[in-house]
Short mmCIF file of C-alpha atoms in Angstrom, two decimals:
data_model
loop_
_atom_site.label_atom_id
_atom_site.label_comp_id
_atom_site.label_asym_id
_atom_site.label_seq_id
_atom_site.Cartn_x
_atom_site.Cartn_y
_atom_site.Cartn_z
CA UNK V 224 119.27 69.63 202.99
CA UNK V 225 119.87 72.97 204.74
CA UNK V 226 122.27 75.70 203.76
CA UNK V 227 124.10 75.69 207.06
CA UNK V 228 124.28 72.42 208.96
CA UNK V 229 125.01 72.44 212.63
CA UNK V 230 123.99 69.70 215.00
CA UNK V 231 122.20 69.99 218.37
CA UNK V 232 123.94 70.27 221.70
CA UNK V 233 127.55 69.13 221.68
CA UNK V 234 130.56 69.69 223.91
CA UNK V 235 131.26 73.41 224.19
CA UNK V 236 134.07 75.06 222.24
CA UNK V 237 135.87 75.59 225.55
CA UNK V 238 136.34 71.81 225.88
CA UNK V 239 139.79 70.52 224.78
CA UNK V 240 139.78 69.95 221.01
CA UNK V 241 140.64 66.78 219.11
CA UNK V 242 144.10 67.34 217.57
CA UNK V 243 143.08 65.94 214.13
CA UNK V 244 139.43 66.99 213.81
CA UNK V 245 139.07 70.27 215.64
CA UNK V 246 135.28 70.27 215.25
CA UNK V 247 135.30 67.41 217.79
CA UNK V 248 136.22 67.75 221.43
CA UNK V 249 138.76 65.20 222.61
CA UNK V 250 135.92 63.19 224.13
CA UNK V 251 133.87 63.30 220.93
CA UNK V 252 136.91 62.29 218.89
CA UNK V 253 137.56 59.31 221.14
CA UNK V 254 133.91 58.24 220.90
CA UNK V 255 133.94 58.58 217.11
CA UNK V 256 137.05 56.39 216.71
CA UNK V 257 135.65 53.82 219.14
CA UNK V 258 132.52 53.57 216.97
CA UNK V 259 134.68 53.12 213.88
CA UNK V 260 136.63 50.27 215.47
CA UNK V 261 133.39 48.66 216.65
CA UNK V 262 131.77 48.94 213.20
CA UNK V 263 134.72 47.25 211.47
CA UNK V 264 134.79 44.51 214.13
CA UNK V 265 131.11 43.77 213.55
CA UNK V 266 131.96 43.25 209.88
CA UNK V 267 134.62 40.71 210.92
CA UNK V 268 137.59 43.01 210.35
CA UNK V 269 139.99 44.05 213.09
CA UNK V 270 141.61 47.40 212.39
CA UNK V 271 144.19 49.67 213.96
CA UNK V 272 142.74 53.14 214.48
CA UNK V 273 144.95 56.19 214.05
CA UNK V 274 144.03 59.86 214.26
CA UNK V 275 142.74 60.19 210.68
CA UNK V 276 142.87 56.68 209.21
CA UNK V 277 142.39 53.01 210.06
CA UNK V 278 144.39 50.09 208.66
CA UNK V 279 143.70 46.38 208.52
CA UNK V 280 146.13 43.47 208.69
CA UNK V 281 146.56 43.41 204.89
CA UNK V 282 147.66 47.05 204.83
CA UNK V 283 144.48 48.53 203.39
CA UNK V 284 143.76 52.04 204.63
CA UNK V 285 140.42 53.74 205.22
CA UNK V 286 140.47 57.52 205.65
CA UNK V 287 138.28 59.02 208.37
CA UNK V 288 138.08 62.67 207.32
CA UNK V 289 134.82 62.58 205.37
CA UNK V 290 133.12 60.27 207.84
CA UNK V 291 134.11 62.52 210.76
CA UNK V 292 132.69 65.53 208.93
CA UNK V 293 129.45 63.65 208.17
CA UNK V 294 129.03 62.87 211.87
CA UNK V 295 129.85 66.46 212.83
CA UNK V 296 127.23 67.83 210.45
CA UNK V 297 124.47 65.34 211.17
CA UNK V 298 121.56 67.38 212.52
CA UNK V 299 120.60 64.58 214.92
CA UNK V 300 123.79 65.01 216.88
CA UNK V 301 125.98 62.37 218.60
CA UNK V 302 123.06 60.03 219.18
CA UNK V 303 123.09 59.29 215.43
CA UNK V 304 126.83 58.68 215.10
CA UNK V 305 126.66 54.93 215.69
CA UNK V 306 124.13 54.49 212.87
CA UNK V 307 126.09 56.77 210.51
CA UNK V 308 129.42 55.04 211.18
CA UNK V 309 128.02 51.52 210.86
CA UNK V 310 126.25 52.32 207.58
CA UNK V 311 129.38 53.94 206.16
CA UNK V 312 131.71 51.11 207.12
CA UNK V 313 129.29 48.52 205.70
CA UNK V 314 129.09 50.44 202.43
CA UNK V 315 132.88 50.82 202.17
CA UNK V 316 133.50 47.12 202.71
CA UNK V 317 130.74 46.03 200.29
CA UNK V 318 132.20 48.31 197.64
CA UNK V 319 135.76 47.05 198.16
CA UNK V 320 134.81 43.38 198.18
CA UNK V 321 132.44 43.45 195.20
CA UNK V 322 133.74 42.83 191.66
CA UNK V 323 134.88 46.04 189.98
CA UNK V 324 132.16 47.69 187.92
CA UNK V 325 134.81 48.31 185.28
CA UNK V 326 135.02 44.54 184.81
CA UNK V 327 131.31 43.75 184.98
CA UNK V 328 129.51 46.63 183.21
CA UNK V 329 129.35 46.99 179.41
CA UNK V 330 131.43 49.88 178.07
CA UNK V 331 128.36 51.77 176.83
CA UNK V 332 126.74 51.55 180.27
CA UNK V 333 129.91 52.85 181.89
CA UNK V 334 129.91 55.82 179.50
CA UNK V 335 126.25 56.48 180.33
CA UNK V 336 127.16 56.67 184.03
CA UNK V 337 130.20 58.93 183.66
CA UNK V 338 130.18 62.36 185.30
CA UNK V 339 132.83 65.05 185.73
CA UNK V 340 133.73 66.00 189.28
CA UNK V 341 135.49 69.09 190.57
CA UNK V 342 137.85 68.12 193.39
CA UNK V 343 140.63 69.73 195.37
CA UNK V 344 144.27 68.90 194.78
CA UNK V 345 144.61 67.39 198.26
CA UNK V 346 144.62 63.63 197.98
CA UNK V 347 144.69 63.63 194.17
CA UNK V 348 147.70 61.54 193.13
CA UNK V 349 149.12 63.11 189.94
CA UNK V 350 150.63 59.73 189.01
CA UNK V 351 147.18 58.16 188.85
CA UNK V 352 145.23 61.17 187.59
CA UNK V 353 147.59 62.64 185.03
CA UNK V 354 144.63 63.55 182.82
CA UNK V 355 143.04 65.78 185.51
CA UNK V 356 142.15 69.17 184.02
CA UNK V 357 142.89 72.30 186.09
CA UNK V 358 139.78 74.47 186.46
CA UNK V 359 141.08 76.99 189.03
CA UNK V 360 144.05 77.25 191.42
CA UNK V 361 144.01 74.04 193.48
CA UNK V 362 140.91 72.64 191.74
CA UNK V 363 140.77 69.91 189.10
CA UNK V 364 138.19 68.18 186.96
CA UNK V 365 138.30 64.39 186.87
CA UNK V 366 135.87 61.75 185.60
CA UNK V 367 133.86 59.52 187.92
CA UNK V 368 131.68 56.46 187.48
CA UNK V 369 128.34 56.77 189.27
CA UNK V 370 127.29 53.50 190.93
CA UNK V 371 124.23 52.66 193.07
CA UNK V 372 126.13 52.75 196.36
CA UNK V 373 129.33 54.59 195.55
CA UNK V 374 131.23 56.90 193.23
CA UNK V 375 134.42 55.59 191.59
CA UNK V 376 136.97 58.24 190.63
CA UNK V 377 138.59 56.94 187.46
CA UNK V 378 142.36 56.84 187.05
CA UNK V 379 144.37 57.05 183.84
CA UNK V 380 144.52 53.26 183.76
CA UNK V 381 140.75 52.87 184.24
CA UNK V 382 139.93 55.32 181.44
CA UNK V 383 142.31 53.88 178.85
CA UNK V 384 140.05 51.06 177.56
CA UNK V 385 136.92 53.26 177.52
CA UNK V 386 137.85 55.53 174.61
CA UNK V 387 139.47 58.84 173.81
CA UNK V 388 139.53 61.30 176.70
CA UNK V 389 137.86 64.21 174.80
CA UNK V 390 134.97 61.91 173.84
CA UNK V 391 134.61 60.62 177.41
CA UNK V 392 134.64 64.15 178.81
CA UNK V 393 131.97 65.25 176.32
CA UNK V 394 129.84 62.27 177.35
CA UNK V 395 130.32 63.06 181.04
CA UNK V 396 129.34 66.71 180.52
CA UNK V 397 126.27 65.61 178.56
CA UNK V 398 125.24 63.42 181.50
CA UNK V 399 125.91 66.27 183.94
CA UNK V 400 123.71 68.69 181.98
CA UNK V 401 120.86 66.18 182.19
CA UNK V 402 120.73 66.12 185.99
CA UNK V 403 117.64 67.66 187.61
CA UNK V 404 117.85 70.52 190.10
CA UNK V 405 117.01 68.82 193.40
CA UNK V 406 116.59 71.88 195.63
CA UNK V 407 116.82 75.58 194.83
CA UNK V 408 116.90 78.36 197.44
CA UNK V 409 117.34 82.11 197.07
CA UNK V 410 119.45 84.04 199.56
CA UNK V 411 118.52 87.71 199.73
CA UNK V 412 118.32 90.66 202.11
CA UNK V 413 116.28 93.82 202.46
CA UNK V 414 118.89 95.86 200.58
CA UNK V 415 118.43 93.86 197.39
CA UNK V 416 121.42 91.52 197.72
CA UNK V 417 120.55 88.20 196.10
CA UNK V 418 122.13 84.96 194.96
CA UNK V 419 120.87 81.50 194.14
CA UNK V 420 121.84 78.20 195.76
CA UNK V 421 121.37 74.74 194.27
CA UNK V 422 121.54 71.85 196.72
CA UNK V 423 121.20 68.11 196.36
CA UNK V 424 122.20 64.68 197.55
CA UNK V 425 123.97 64.12 194.24
CA UNK V 426 127.75 63.98 194.50
CA UNK V 427 127.85 66.13 191.34
CA UNK V 428 125.82 69.13 192.54
CA UNK V 429 128.82 71.43 193.02
CA UNK V 430 130.49 70.04 189.89
CA UNK V 431 127.62 71.48 187.86
CA UNK V 432 129.71 74.64 187.79
CA UNK V 433 131.23 72.95 184.72
CA UNK V 434 127.84 73.36 183.00
CA UNK V 435 126.74 76.54 184.74
CA UNK V 436 124.88 77.91 181.73
CA UNK V 437 122.53 74.92 181.86
CA UNK V 438 121.99 75.27 185.63
CA UNK V 439 121.19 78.99 185.36
CA UNK V 440 118.73 78.23 182.56
CA UNK V 441 117.03 75.55 184.68
CA UNK V 442 116.81 77.74 187.79
CA UNK V 443 116.05 81.19 186.34
CA UNK V 444 114.82 80.51 182.83
CA UNK V 445 117.36 83.03 181.54
CA UNK V 446 120.61 82.87 179.63
CA UNK V 447 123.88 84.11 181.06
CA UNK V 448 125.30 87.22 179.44
CA UNK V 449 128.89 87.51 178.23
CA UNK V 450 129.73 88.96 181.68
CA UNK V 451 129.06 85.55 183.21
CA UNK V 452 128.36 84.95 186.88
CA UNK V 453 129.77 84.76 190.37
CA UNK V 454 129.96 81.17 191.59
CA UNK V 455 130.89 79.27 194.74
CA UNK V 456 131.06 75.52 195.39
CA UNK V 457 131.87 75.09 199.10
CA UNK V 458 131.27 71.33 199.14
CA UNK V 459 130.07 68.65 196.79
CA UNK V 460 126.35 69.05 197.55
CA UNK V 461 126.10 72.82 197.07
CA UNK V 462 126.51 75.33 194.22
CA UNK V 463 125.83 79.07 194.55
CA UNK V 464 125.65 81.59 191.72
CA UNK V 465 124.75 85.18 190.89
CA UNK V 466 124.26 86.04 187.24
CA UNK V 467 126.02 89.35 186.54
CA UNK V 468 123.75 92.09 185.17
CA UNK V 469 124.63 95.20 187.14
CA UNK V 470 126.46 96.52 190.21
CA UNK V 471 124.21 94.41 192.43
CA UNK V 472 126.92 91.81 192.01
CA UNK V 473 129.16 93.74 194.44
CA UNK V 474 126.88 93.01 197.40
CA UNK V 475 126.42 89.45 196.16
CA UNK V 476 130.19 88.97 195.95
CA UNK V 477 130.71 89.99 199.56
CA UNK V 478 127.82 87.85 200.81
CA UNK V 479 128.90 84.85 198.76
CA UNK V 480 132.47 85.12 200.07
CA UNK V 481 131.22 84.66 203.64
CA UNK V 482 128.75 81.97 202.52
CA UNK V 483 131.43 79.93 200.74
CA UNK V 484 133.89 80.13 203.64
CA UNK V 485 131.23 78.99 206.13
CA UNK V 486 129.98 76.17 203.89
CA UNK V 487 133.48 74.85 203.26
CA UNK V 488 134.43 74.50 206.91
CA UNK V 489 134.14 71.03 208.45
CA UNK V 490 131.99 69.58 205.66
CA UNK V 491 132.25 66.21 203.91
CA UNK V 492 133.36 66.58 200.33
CA UNK V 493 134.73 70.09 200.86
CA UNK V 494 135.80 71.73 197.58
CA UNK V 495 136.58 75.44 197.94
CA UNK V 496 136.01 78.29 200.42
CA UNK V 497 136.28 80.93 197.67
CA UNK V 498 134.14 82.80 195.15
CA UNK V 499 134.98 82.74 191.44
CA UNK V 500 134.09 84.72 188.33
CA UNK V 501 132.69 82.33 185.72
CA UNK V 502 132.98 83.34 182.06
CA UNK V 503 132.34 80.79 179.31
CA UNK V 504 133.61 77.99 181.54
CA UNK V 505 136.70 79.81 182.83
CA UNK V 506 137.01 80.41 186.58
CA UNK V 507 138.89 83.35 188.11
CA UNK V 508 139.27 83.41 191.90
CA UNK V 509 137.86 86.56 193.53
CA UNK V 510 138.01 85.89 197.29
CA UNK V 511 140.85 84.73 199.51
CA UNK V 512 141.93 84.48 203.12
CA UNK V 513 143.64 87.45 204.71
CA UNK V 514 147.35 87.02 205.40
CA UNK V 515 146.71 86.08 209.03
CA UNK V 516 144.16 83.47 207.91
CA UNK V 517 141.50 84.90 210.19
CA UNK V 518 139.41 86.87 207.70
CA UNK V 519 138.36 87.21 204.08
CA UNK V 520 139.40 89.63 201.36
CA UNK V 521 138.24 90.31 197.82
CA UNK V 522 140.95 90.19 195.16
CA UNK V 523 140.15 91.45 191.64
CA UNK V 524 142.34 91.44 188.55
CA UNK V 525 142.45 94.06 185.80
CA UNK V 526 139.71 92.38 183.75
CA UNK V 527 137.29 92.28 186.66
CA UNK V 528 138.14 95.87 187.55
CA UNK V 529 137.32 96.83 183.95
CA UNK V 530 133.97 95.05 184.29
CA UNK V 531 133.21 96.99 187.48
CA UNK V 532 134.09 100.28 185.81
CA UNK V 533 131.84 99.52 182.82
CA UNK V 534 128.89 98.53 185.01
CA UNK V 535 129.37 101.70 187.06
CA UNK V 536 129.39 103.79 183.88
CA UNK V 537 126.23 102.06 182.63
CA UNK V 538 124.48 102.73 185.92
CA UNK V 539 125.72 106.33 186.20
CA UNK V 540 126.71 107.64 182.75
CA UNK V 541 128.20 110.72 184.38
CA UNK V 542 131.12 108.61 185.66
CA UNK V 543 132.19 107.50 182.20
CA UNK V 544 133.78 110.72 180.91
CA UNK V 545 137.48 111.37 180.49
CA UNK V 546 139.43 112.82 183.38
CA UNK V 547 140.69 116.39 183.01
#
Protein backbone atom coordinates (compact mmCIF):
# COMPACT_ATOMS: atom_id res chain seq x y z
CA UNK A 1 0.00 0.00 0.00
CA UNK A 2 1.59 3.29 -1.10
CA UNK A 3 1.52 6.61 0.67
CA UNK A 4 -0.02 8.46 -2.24
CA UNK A 5 -2.32 6.52 -4.54
CA UNK A 6 -3.01 7.80 -7.98
CA UNK A 7 -4.07 5.63 -10.88
CA UNK A 8 -2.63 5.51 -14.41
CA UNK A 9 -3.92 7.53 -17.32
CA UNK A 10 -7.43 8.87 -16.85
CA UNK A 11 -9.48 11.64 -18.43
CA UNK A 12 -7.67 14.96 -18.03
CA UNK A 13 -8.71 17.50 -15.40
CA UNK A 14 -9.88 19.74 -18.24
CA UNK A 15 -12.67 17.24 -19.03
CA UNK A 16 -16.10 18.13 -17.57
CA UNK A 17 -16.31 16.85 -13.98
CA UNK A 18 -18.91 14.56 -12.45
CA UNK A 19 -21.16 16.76 -10.27
CA UNK A 20 -21.13 14.30 -7.31
CA UNK A 21 -17.64 12.79 -7.46
CA UNK A 22 -15.35 15.46 -8.83
CA UNK A 23 -12.41 13.05 -9.09
CA UNK A 24 -14.34 11.46 -11.99
CA UNK A 25 -14.98 13.09 -15.33
CA UNK A 26 -18.61 12.99 -16.41
CA UNK A 27 -17.75 10.06 -18.68
CA UNK A 28 -15.99 8.17 -15.90
CA UNK A 29 -18.89 8.82 -13.54
CA UNK A 30 -21.37 7.46 -16.06
CA UNK A 31 -19.24 4.36 -16.61
CA UNK A 32 -18.89 3.78 -12.86
CA UNK A 33 -22.67 3.95 -12.26
CA UNK A 34 -23.32 1.69 -15.25
CA UNK A 35 -20.98 -0.90 -13.71
CA UNK A 36 -22.81 -0.61 -10.40
CA UNK A 37 -26.18 -1.22 -12.03
CA UNK A 38 -24.76 -4.17 -13.97
CA UNK A 39 -23.20 -5.72 -10.85
CA UNK A 40 -26.48 -5.57 -8.91
CA UNK A 41 -28.38 -7.00 -11.89
CA UNK A 42 -25.99 -9.95 -12.07
CA UNK A 43 -26.83 -10.64 -8.42
CA UNK A 44 -30.54 -10.71 -9.36
CA UNK A 45 -31.35 -7.27 -7.96
CA UNK A 46 -32.64 -4.39 -10.06
CA UNK A 47 -31.73 -1.02 -8.60
CA UNK A 48 -32.34 2.64 -9.35
CA UNK A 49 -29.03 4.48 -9.60
CA UNK A 50 -28.77 8.06 -8.35
CA UNK A 51 -25.73 10.32 -8.17
CA UNK A 52 -24.39 8.98 -4.85
CA UNK A 53 -26.67 6.07 -3.91
CA UNK A 54 -28.66 3.19 -5.37
CA UNK A 55 -32.01 1.89 -4.09
CA UNK A 56 -33.83 -1.37 -4.63
CA UNK A 57 -37.57 -2.05 -4.80
CA UNK A 58 -37.78 -2.67 -1.04
CA UNK A 59 -36.32 0.74 -0.26
CA UNK A 60 -32.87 -0.42 0.82
CA UNK A 61 -30.13 2.08 0.01
CA UNK A 62 -26.50 1.46 -0.88
CA UNK A 63 -24.14 4.44 -0.74
CA UNK A 64 -21.61 4.83 -3.55
CA UNK A 65 -19.09 7.24 -2.01
CA UNK A 66 -16.57 4.74 -0.68
CA UNK A 67 -16.82 2.50 -3.73
CA UNK A 68 -16.27 5.46 -6.07
CA UNK A 69 -13.18 6.46 -4.08
CA UNK A 70 -11.86 2.88 -4.17
CA UNK A 71 -12.17 2.85 -7.96
CA UNK A 72 -10.56 6.29 -8.23
CA UNK A 73 -7.57 5.19 -6.16
CA UNK A 74 -7.06 1.77 -7.70
CA UNK A 75 -3.58 1.83 -9.22
CA UNK A 76 -4.71 -0.35 -12.13
CA UNK A 77 -6.97 2.38 -13.43
CA UNK A 78 -10.40 2.11 -15.12
CA UNK A 79 -9.67 -1.34 -16.53
CA UNK A 80 -10.02 -2.71 -12.99
CA UNK A 81 -13.27 -0.95 -12.11
CA UNK A 82 -15.55 -3.76 -13.27
CA UNK A 83 -13.77 -6.28 -11.03
CA UNK A 84 -13.74 -3.87 -8.05
CA UNK A 85 -17.42 -2.99 -8.38
CA UNK A 86 -18.58 -6.59 -8.84
CA UNK A 87 -16.57 -7.79 -5.82
CA UNK A 88 -17.89 -4.97 -3.67
CA UNK A 89 -21.53 -5.47 -4.62
CA UNK A 90 -21.26 -9.23 -4.03
CA UNK A 91 -19.76 -8.63 -0.60
CA UNK A 92 -22.42 -6.07 0.36
CA UNK A 93 -25.28 -8.37 -0.60
CA UNK A 94 -23.75 -11.43 1.11
CA UNK A 95 -23.32 -9.39 4.28
CA UNK A 96 -26.88 -8.05 4.20
CA UNK A 97 -28.49 -11.41 3.48
CA UNK A 98 -26.50 -13.47 5.99
CA UNK A 99 -27.76 -13.94 9.57
CA UNK A 100 -26.53 -11.18 11.87
CA UNK A 101 -23.30 -12.06 13.65
CA UNK A 102 -24.84 -10.55 16.77
CA UNK A 103 -27.38 -13.38 16.71
CA UNK A 104 -25.03 -16.22 15.79
CA UNK A 105 -21.75 -15.54 17.62
CA UNK A 106 -21.25 -16.22 21.36
CA UNK A 107 -20.96 -13.05 23.44
CA UNK A 108 -17.34 -13.78 24.40
CA UNK A 109 -16.37 -14.17 20.75
CA UNK A 110 -18.05 -10.88 19.90
CA UNK A 111 -16.07 -9.17 22.67
CA UNK A 112 -12.86 -10.72 21.33
CA UNK A 113 -13.59 -9.20 17.91
CA UNK A 114 -14.47 -5.70 19.13
CA UNK A 115 -12.33 -2.75 18.03
CA UNK A 116 -12.68 1.01 18.47
CA UNK A 117 -12.92 3.08 15.30
CA UNK A 118 -12.36 6.78 14.81
CA UNK A 119 -14.90 8.12 12.32
CA UNK A 120 -16.10 11.49 11.11
CA UNK A 121 -19.40 12.97 12.19
CA UNK A 122 -20.77 12.81 8.63
CA UNK A 123 -23.16 9.91 8.35
CA UNK A 124 -23.06 9.10 12.07
CA UNK A 125 -26.66 9.13 13.29
CA UNK A 126 -26.64 10.47 16.87
CA UNK A 127 -29.92 8.64 17.54
CA UNK A 128 -28.25 5.29 16.88
CA UNK A 129 -24.78 6.10 18.21
CA UNK A 130 -25.57 8.08 21.33
CA UNK A 131 -22.62 6.46 23.10
CA UNK A 132 -20.08 7.78 20.54
CA UNK A 133 -17.18 9.46 22.34
CA UNK A 134 -15.84 12.75 20.91
CA UNK A 135 -12.07 12.57 20.34
CA UNK A 136 -11.58 15.86 18.43
CA UNK A 137 -13.79 18.40 16.65
CA UNK A 138 -15.88 16.41 14.17
CA UNK A 139 -14.32 13.05 15.12
CA UNK A 140 -15.84 10.31 17.27
CA UNK A 141 -14.87 6.93 18.65
CA UNK A 142 -17.37 4.12 18.19
CA UNK A 143 -17.12 0.34 18.63
CA UNK A 144 -17.09 -2.06 15.69
CA UNK A 145 -17.34 -5.81 15.30
CA UNK A 146 -14.64 -7.23 13.03
CA UNK A 147 -15.97 -9.98 10.75
CA UNK A 148 -14.23 -12.02 8.01
CA UNK A 149 -15.76 -10.05 5.14
CA UNK A 150 -17.03 -6.87 6.75
CA UNK A 151 -16.94 -4.47 9.68
CA UNK A 152 -20.16 -3.87 11.64
CA UNK A 153 -20.41 -0.52 13.40
CA UNK A 154 -22.36 -1.21 16.57
CA UNK A 155 -25.31 0.94 17.60
CA UNK A 156 -26.59 1.61 21.11
CA UNK A 157 -29.12 -1.19 20.65
CA UNK A 158 -26.48 -3.68 19.48
CA UNK A 159 -24.18 -2.96 22.42
CA UNK A 160 -26.82 -3.17 25.14
CA UNK A 161 -26.83 -6.98 25.59
CA UNK A 162 -23.02 -7.25 25.43
CA UNK A 163 -22.18 -5.61 28.75
CA UNK A 164 -21.29 -2.27 30.30
CA UNK A 165 -19.88 0.27 27.86
CA UNK A 166 -16.67 1.02 29.85
CA UNK A 167 -15.87 -2.71 29.95
CA UNK A 168 -16.55 -3.11 26.22
CA UNK A 169 -14.38 -0.11 25.38
CA UNK A 170 -11.53 -1.47 27.51
CA UNK A 171 -11.82 -4.80 25.70
CA UNK A 172 -11.84 -3.09 22.31
CA UNK A 173 -8.74 -1.04 23.19
CA UNK A 174 -6.99 -4.19 24.41
CA UNK A 175 -7.71 -5.83 21.04
CA UNK A 176 -6.51 -2.72 19.20
CA UNK A 177 -3.19 -2.67 21.09
CA UNK A 178 -2.61 -6.27 20.03
CA UNK A 179 -2.70 -5.56 16.29
CA UNK A 180 0.60 -5.92 14.41
CA UNK A 181 2.16 -3.07 12.45
CA UNK A 182 1.60 -4.15 8.84
CA UNK A 183 3.78 -1.58 7.05
CA UNK A 184 5.99 1.19 8.41
CA UNK A 185 7.59 3.91 6.29
CA UNK A 186 9.66 6.95 7.29
CA UNK A 187 9.16 10.26 5.50
CA UNK A 188 12.21 12.50 5.72
CA UNK A 189 14.15 15.14 3.81
CA UNK A 190 17.72 16.36 3.58
CA UNK A 191 17.07 19.09 6.17
CA UNK A 192 16.28 16.58 8.90
CA UNK A 193 12.48 16.72 8.74
CA UNK A 194 11.10 13.31 9.68
CA UNK A 195 7.86 11.58 10.59
CA UNK A 196 6.67 7.99 10.65
CA UNK A 197 3.75 6.45 8.76
CA UNK A 198 1.98 3.21 9.62
CA UNK A 199 -0.09 1.68 6.83
CA UNK A 200 -2.20 -1.45 6.57
CA UNK A 201 -5.20 -3.17 5.07
CA UNK A 202 -6.78 -3.24 8.52
CA UNK A 203 -9.80 -0.97 8.89
CA UNK A 204 -8.38 0.02 12.30
CA UNK A 205 -4.96 1.32 11.23
CA UNK A 206 -5.82 5.00 11.62
CA UNK A 207 -7.87 4.28 14.75
CA UNK A 208 -4.67 3.15 16.45
CA UNK A 209 -4.26 6.81 17.34
CA UNK A 210 -6.38 5.78 20.34
CA UNK A 211 -3.45 3.63 21.50
CA UNK A 212 -0.65 5.75 20.09
CA UNK A 213 1.78 4.98 22.90
CA UNK A 214 1.68 1.29 21.92
CA UNK A 215 2.18 2.07 18.22
CA UNK A 216 5.16 4.33 18.90
CA UNK A 217 6.69 1.62 21.09
CA UNK A 218 6.21 -0.97 18.33
CA UNK A 219 7.65 1.24 15.59
CA UNK A 220 10.49 3.06 17.38
CA UNK A 221 11.14 1.01 20.48
CA UNK A 222 10.84 4.19 22.55
CA UNK A 223 8.31 5.64 24.95
CA UNK A 224 6.52 8.91 24.29
CA UNK A 225 7.47 11.77 26.58
CA UNK A 226 4.94 13.92 28.41
CA UNK A 227 5.08 16.30 25.41
CA UNK A 228 3.35 13.65 23.30
CA UNK A 229 3.37 13.59 19.52
CA UNK A 230 2.03 15.09 16.34
CA UNK A 231 -0.45 12.76 14.65
CA UNK A 232 -2.50 12.59 11.46
CA UNK A 233 -5.04 10.00 10.30
CA UNK A 234 -6.08 11.00 6.77
CA UNK A 235 -8.01 7.80 6.07
CA UNK A 236 -8.70 4.50 7.76
CA UNK A 237 -5.62 2.69 6.43
CA UNK A 238 -3.01 5.29 7.42
CA UNK A 239 -1.61 6.81 10.64
CA UNK A 240 1.28 9.29 10.75
CA UNK A 241 3.13 10.46 13.84
CA UNK A 242 6.15 12.44 15.03
CA UNK A 243 7.22 11.97 18.63
CA UNK A 244 7.99 15.40 20.10
CA UNK A 245 11.53 15.78 21.45
CA UNK A 246 12.76 19.11 20.14
CA UNK A 247 12.07 21.92 17.66
CA UNK A 248 12.37 19.44 14.80
CA UNK A 249 8.65 19.05 15.29
CA UNK A 250 8.05 22.42 13.59
CA UNK A 251 9.23 21.13 10.21
CA UNK A 252 7.37 17.88 10.82
CA UNK A 253 4.17 19.78 11.59
CA UNK A 254 4.27 21.68 8.32
CA UNK A 255 5.09 18.57 6.29
CA UNK A 256 2.43 16.49 8.03
CA UNK A 257 -0.20 19.18 7.40
CA UNK A 258 0.33 18.86 3.64
CA UNK A 259 0.56 15.06 3.91
CA UNK A 260 -2.73 14.77 5.81
CA UNK A 261 -4.61 17.07 3.43
CA UNK A 262 -3.38 15.13 0.39
CA UNK A 263 -4.13 11.73 1.93
CA UNK A 264 -7.64 12.74 2.96
CA UNK A 265 -8.73 13.87 -0.49
CA UNK A 266 -10.78 11.41 -2.55
CA UNK A 267 -9.94 8.36 -0.42
CA UNK A 268 -12.21 5.58 0.83
CA UNK A 269 -12.70 5.75 4.56
CA UNK A 270 -11.54 9.36 4.80
CA UNK A 271 -11.19 10.53 8.42
CA UNK A 272 -9.45 13.90 8.76
CA UNK A 273 -7.29 16.26 6.66
CA UNK A 274 -5.71 17.81 9.78
CA UNK A 275 -2.77 17.35 12.14
CA UNK A 276 -3.31 17.00 15.89
CA UNK A 277 -1.25 17.26 19.06
CA UNK A 278 -1.59 14.00 21.00
CA UNK A 279 -1.02 14.13 24.77
CA UNK A 280 -2.04 11.19 26.96
CA UNK A 281 -4.89 10.34 24.59
CA UNK A 282 -6.17 13.91 24.14
CA UNK A 283 -6.17 15.39 20.62
CA UNK A 284 -5.81 19.12 19.90
CA UNK A 285 -6.21 20.24 16.28
CA UNK A 286 -3.18 22.13 14.91
CA UNK A 287 -3.87 22.55 11.18
CA UNK A 288 -6.88 23.91 9.33
CA UNK A 289 -8.02 25.18 5.96
CA UNK A 290 -7.51 28.84 5.15
CA UNK A 291 -10.67 30.95 5.05
CA UNK A 292 -10.92 30.65 1.26
CA UNK A 293 -10.57 26.86 1.53
CA UNK A 294 -7.70 26.82 -0.94
CA UNK A 295 -4.73 26.47 1.42
CA UNK A 296 -3.57 25.28 4.82
CA UNK A 297 -2.72 27.14 8.00
CA UNK A 298 -1.26 26.15 11.35
CA UNK A 299 -3.32 27.13 14.39
CA UNK A 300 -1.76 26.80 17.87
CA UNK A 301 -3.33 27.45 21.25
CA UNK A 302 -1.64 28.89 24.34
CA UNK A 303 -0.52 25.48 25.61
CA UNK A 304 1.17 24.57 22.35
CA UNK A 305 2.76 28.01 22.16
CA UNK A 306 4.14 27.43 25.66
CA UNK A 307 5.58 24.10 24.50
CA UNK A 308 7.27 25.81 21.55
CA UNK A 309 8.76 28.48 23.81
CA UNK A 310 10.12 25.85 26.22
CA UNK A 311 11.68 23.78 23.44
CA UNK A 312 13.24 26.93 21.99
CA UNK A 313 14.68 27.82 25.40
CA UNK A 314 16.07 24.29 25.83
CA UNK A 315 17.71 24.45 22.41
CA UNK A 316 19.04 28.00 22.89
CA UNK A 317 19.24 28.83 26.61
CA UNK A 318 19.99 32.44 25.74
CA UNK A 319 16.35 32.92 24.68
CA UNK A 320 14.95 31.97 28.07
CA UNK A 321 15.83 35.09 30.08
CA UNK A 322 13.41 37.76 31.22
CA UNK A 323 12.71 40.71 28.95
CA UNK A 324 14.02 44.10 30.05
